[in-house]
C-alpha positions as CSV (number, residue, x, y, z in Angstrom):
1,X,0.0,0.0,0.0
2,X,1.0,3.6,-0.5
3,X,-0.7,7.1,0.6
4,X,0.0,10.5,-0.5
5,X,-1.5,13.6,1.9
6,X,-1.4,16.9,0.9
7,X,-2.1,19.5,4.3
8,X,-3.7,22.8,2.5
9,X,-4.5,24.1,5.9
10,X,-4.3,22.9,9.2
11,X,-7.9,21.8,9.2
12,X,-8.1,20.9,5.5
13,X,-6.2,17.6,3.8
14,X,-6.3,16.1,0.7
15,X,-5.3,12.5,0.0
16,X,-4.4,9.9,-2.5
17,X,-3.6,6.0,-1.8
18,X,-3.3,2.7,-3.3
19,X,-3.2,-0.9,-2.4
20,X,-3.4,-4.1,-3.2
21,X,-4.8,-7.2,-1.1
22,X,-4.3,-10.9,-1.1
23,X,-6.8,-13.2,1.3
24,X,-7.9,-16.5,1.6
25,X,-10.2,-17.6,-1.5
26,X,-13.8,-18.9,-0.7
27,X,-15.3,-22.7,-0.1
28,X,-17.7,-23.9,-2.4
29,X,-21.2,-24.0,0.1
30,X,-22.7,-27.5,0.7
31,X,-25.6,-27.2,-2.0
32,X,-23.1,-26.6,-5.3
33,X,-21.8,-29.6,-7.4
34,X,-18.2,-29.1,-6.1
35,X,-19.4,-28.4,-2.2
36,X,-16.4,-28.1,0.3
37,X,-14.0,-27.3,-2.9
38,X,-11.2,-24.9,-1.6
39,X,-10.6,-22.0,-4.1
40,X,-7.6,-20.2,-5.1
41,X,-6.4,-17.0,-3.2
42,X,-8.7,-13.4,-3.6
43,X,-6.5,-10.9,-5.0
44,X,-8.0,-7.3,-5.0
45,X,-6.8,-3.6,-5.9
46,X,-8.0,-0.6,-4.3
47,X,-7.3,3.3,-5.6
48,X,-9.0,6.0,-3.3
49,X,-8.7,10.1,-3.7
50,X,-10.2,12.5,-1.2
51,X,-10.3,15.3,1.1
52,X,-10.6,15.8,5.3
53,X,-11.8,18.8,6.8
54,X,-12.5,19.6,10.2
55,X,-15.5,21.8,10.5
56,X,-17.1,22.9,13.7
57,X,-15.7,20.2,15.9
58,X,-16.7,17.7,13.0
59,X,-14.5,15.8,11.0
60,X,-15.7,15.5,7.5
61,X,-14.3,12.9,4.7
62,X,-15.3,13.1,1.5
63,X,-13.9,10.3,-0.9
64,X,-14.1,8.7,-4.4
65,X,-12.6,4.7,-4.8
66,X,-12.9,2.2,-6.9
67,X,-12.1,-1.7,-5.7
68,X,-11.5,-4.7,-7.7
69,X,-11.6,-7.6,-6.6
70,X,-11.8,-11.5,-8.0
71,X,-15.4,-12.9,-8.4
72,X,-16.3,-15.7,-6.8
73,X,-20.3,-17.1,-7.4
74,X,-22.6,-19.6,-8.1
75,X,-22.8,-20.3,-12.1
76,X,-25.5,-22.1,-14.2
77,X,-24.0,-25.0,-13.7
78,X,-24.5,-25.0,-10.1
79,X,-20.3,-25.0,-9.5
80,X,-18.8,-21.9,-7.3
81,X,-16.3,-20.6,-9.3
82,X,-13.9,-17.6,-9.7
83,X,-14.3,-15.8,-13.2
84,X,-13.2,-12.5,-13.9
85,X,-13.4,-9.8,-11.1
86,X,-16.1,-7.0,-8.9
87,X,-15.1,-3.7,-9.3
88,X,-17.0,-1.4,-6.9
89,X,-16.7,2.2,-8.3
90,X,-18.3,4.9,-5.9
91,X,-18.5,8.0,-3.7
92,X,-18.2,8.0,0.6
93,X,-19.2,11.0,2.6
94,X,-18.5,10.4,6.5
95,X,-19.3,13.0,9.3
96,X,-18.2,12.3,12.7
97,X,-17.5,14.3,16.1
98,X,-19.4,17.0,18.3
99,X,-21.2,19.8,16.6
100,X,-21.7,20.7,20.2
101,X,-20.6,19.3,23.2
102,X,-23.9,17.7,24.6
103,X,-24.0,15.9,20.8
104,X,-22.1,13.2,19.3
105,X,-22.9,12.4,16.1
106,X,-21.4,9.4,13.6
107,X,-22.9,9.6,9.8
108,X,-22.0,8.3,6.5
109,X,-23.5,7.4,3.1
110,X,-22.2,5.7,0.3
111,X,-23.4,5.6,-3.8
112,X,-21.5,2.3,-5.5
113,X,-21.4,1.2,-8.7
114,X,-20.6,-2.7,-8.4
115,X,-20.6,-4.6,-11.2
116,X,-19.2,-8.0,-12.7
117,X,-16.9,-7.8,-15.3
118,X,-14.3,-10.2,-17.5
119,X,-16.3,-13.0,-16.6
120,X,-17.0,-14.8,-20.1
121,X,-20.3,-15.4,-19.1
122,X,-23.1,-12.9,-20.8
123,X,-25.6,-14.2,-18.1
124,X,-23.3,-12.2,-15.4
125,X,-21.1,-9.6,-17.3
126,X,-21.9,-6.0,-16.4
127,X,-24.8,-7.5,-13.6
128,X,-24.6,-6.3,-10.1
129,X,-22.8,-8.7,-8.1
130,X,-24.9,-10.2,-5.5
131,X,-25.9,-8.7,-2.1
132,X,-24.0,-5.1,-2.9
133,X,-26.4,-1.8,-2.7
134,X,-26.1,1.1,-4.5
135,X,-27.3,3.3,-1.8
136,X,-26.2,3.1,2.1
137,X,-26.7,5.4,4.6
138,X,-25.9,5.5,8.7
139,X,-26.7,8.1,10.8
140,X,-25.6,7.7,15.3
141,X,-26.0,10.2,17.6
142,X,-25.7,10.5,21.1
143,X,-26.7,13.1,23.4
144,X,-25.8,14.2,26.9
145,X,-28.8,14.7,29.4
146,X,-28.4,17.6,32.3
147,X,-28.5,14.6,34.5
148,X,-24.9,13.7,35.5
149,X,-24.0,10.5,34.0
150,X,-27.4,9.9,31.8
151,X,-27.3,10.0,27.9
152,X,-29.8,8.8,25.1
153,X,-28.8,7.4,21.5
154,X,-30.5,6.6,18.2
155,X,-29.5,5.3,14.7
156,X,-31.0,5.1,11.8
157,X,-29.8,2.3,9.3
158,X,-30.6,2.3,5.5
159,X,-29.6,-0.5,3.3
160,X,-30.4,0.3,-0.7
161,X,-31.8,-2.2,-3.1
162,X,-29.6,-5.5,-3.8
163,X,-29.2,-8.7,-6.2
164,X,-29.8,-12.1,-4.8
165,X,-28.1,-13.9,-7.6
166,X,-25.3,-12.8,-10.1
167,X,-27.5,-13.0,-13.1
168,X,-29.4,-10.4,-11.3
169,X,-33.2,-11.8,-11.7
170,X,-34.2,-11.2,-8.1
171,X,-33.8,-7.9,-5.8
172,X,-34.2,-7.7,-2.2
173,X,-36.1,-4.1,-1.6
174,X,-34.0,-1.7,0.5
175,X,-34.9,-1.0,4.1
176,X,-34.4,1.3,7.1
177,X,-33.8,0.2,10.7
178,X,-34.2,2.5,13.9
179,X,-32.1,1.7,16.7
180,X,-32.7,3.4,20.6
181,X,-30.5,3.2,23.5
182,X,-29.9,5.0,26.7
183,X,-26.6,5.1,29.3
184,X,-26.2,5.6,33.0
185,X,-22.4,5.9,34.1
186,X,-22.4,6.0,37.8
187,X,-20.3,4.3,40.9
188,X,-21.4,1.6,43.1
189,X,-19.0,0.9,45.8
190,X,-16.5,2.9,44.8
191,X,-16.4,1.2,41.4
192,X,-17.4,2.4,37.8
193,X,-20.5,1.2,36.8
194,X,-22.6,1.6,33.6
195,X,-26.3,0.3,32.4
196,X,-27.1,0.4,28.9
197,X,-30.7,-0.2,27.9
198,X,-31.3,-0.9,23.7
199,X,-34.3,-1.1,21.3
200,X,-32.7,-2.4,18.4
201,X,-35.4,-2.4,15.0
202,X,-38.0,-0.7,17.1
203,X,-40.6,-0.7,14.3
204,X,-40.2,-4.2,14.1
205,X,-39.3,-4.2,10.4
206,X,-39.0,-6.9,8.4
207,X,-36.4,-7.1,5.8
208,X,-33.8,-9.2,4.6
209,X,-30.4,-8.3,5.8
210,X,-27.8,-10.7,3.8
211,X,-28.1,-12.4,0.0
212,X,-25.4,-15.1,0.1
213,X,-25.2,-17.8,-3.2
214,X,-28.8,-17.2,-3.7
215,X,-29.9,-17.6,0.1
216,X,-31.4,-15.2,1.9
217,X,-31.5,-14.3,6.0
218,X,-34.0,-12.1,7.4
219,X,-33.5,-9.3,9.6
220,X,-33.7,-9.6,13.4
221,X,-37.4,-8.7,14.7
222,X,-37.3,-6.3,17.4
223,X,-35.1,-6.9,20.4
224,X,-34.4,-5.3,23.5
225,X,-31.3,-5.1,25.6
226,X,-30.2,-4.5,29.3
227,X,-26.5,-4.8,29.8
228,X,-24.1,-4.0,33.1
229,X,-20.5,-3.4,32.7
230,X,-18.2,-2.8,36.1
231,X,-14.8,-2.2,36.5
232,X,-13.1,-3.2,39.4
């Protein structure tokens, strides 16, 4: 890997990098002609270009990349196979810090362009690759009560449209997931102690939140959660 920043002012940065990757290739799942087949190794190539500001106590990144990366899927023949590569062309905008000091705030969205390509198949060339959205968004926040110790959270979770299967004839509809949470930091004993209550998918939504070789899992209804943590 190599990077490249250029400081234009103290609070403003612009930056270039490459790199490439090499990780351990995929295992053909149990329901495909050559199940438990080890592939080759993953090779992928990443080039990002973007800038960094610091704006109001907020960091702000705003970046362009493009990935590729060997294909592995599911062909017609029912075989998992590696032919040709995803490339993942897109655009990142990510806000995180304090726009004041009572709020913390963690944000991000993402437009992608994935597609398949060099495959030799016309059933999958230029198709979406499976289970990659064009649209994600993320938006966390925190805020600091006037009572010592006591904060509330939410998040808002969006997930765009996505392929089930590499020839693309099946789309899971995008969906959006509220989250809630509160936090009390106190002492008990002399020792730190701090409750954390959670609502995660309070609408109960359902949705499906993974595609994988033409298998879908559904979402988690909704949950709640009550959790200690104490230092001693």
């Amino acid at each position: 890997s190599v990077g490249l920043v250029l400081k234009l002012t103290p609070k403003v940065s612009l930056y270039g990098s490459y790199s490439e990757g090499f990780e351990q290739g995929g295992v053909a799942p149990y329901n495909t002609v050559n199940a438990g087949q080890y592939l080759n190794p993953l090779k992928s190539k990443q080039y990002e270009a973007g800038a960094k500001a610091d704006v109001a106590g907020v960091a702000l990144t705003l970046a362009a990349f493009q990935i590729d990366r060997t294909l592995q899927y599911v062909d017609s023949r029912n075989v998992y196979v590696q032919a040709g590569k995803e490339r993942h062309s897109g655009v990142e905008f990510t806000a995180n810090g304090r726009p004041i000091a009572s709020l913390a705030i963690i944000a991000g969205a993402s437009y992608m362009n994935a597609r398949q390509i060099d495959t030799g198949d016309a059933a999958t060339e230029g198709k979406r690759p499976a289970n990659v959205p064009r649209w994600q968004a993320n938006l966390f926040a925190e805020y600091t009560t006037p009572l010592e110790g006591f904060s509330v959270n939410a998040g808002i979770y969006y997930m765009g449209e996505r392929a089930l299967d590499p020839v693309n004839t099946v789309f899971l509809p995008g969906y959006a997931r509220i989250d809630l949470g509160a936090r009390y930091a106190t002492h008990i004993g002399g020792h730190p102690v701090v409750f954390r209550a959670t609502v995660e998918n309070v609408a109960n939504k359902q949705y499906w939140s993974a595609a994988n070789y033409a298998s879908v899992y559904p979402g988690q209804p909704r949950e709640a959660f009550l959790r200690v943590q104490a230092s001693f």
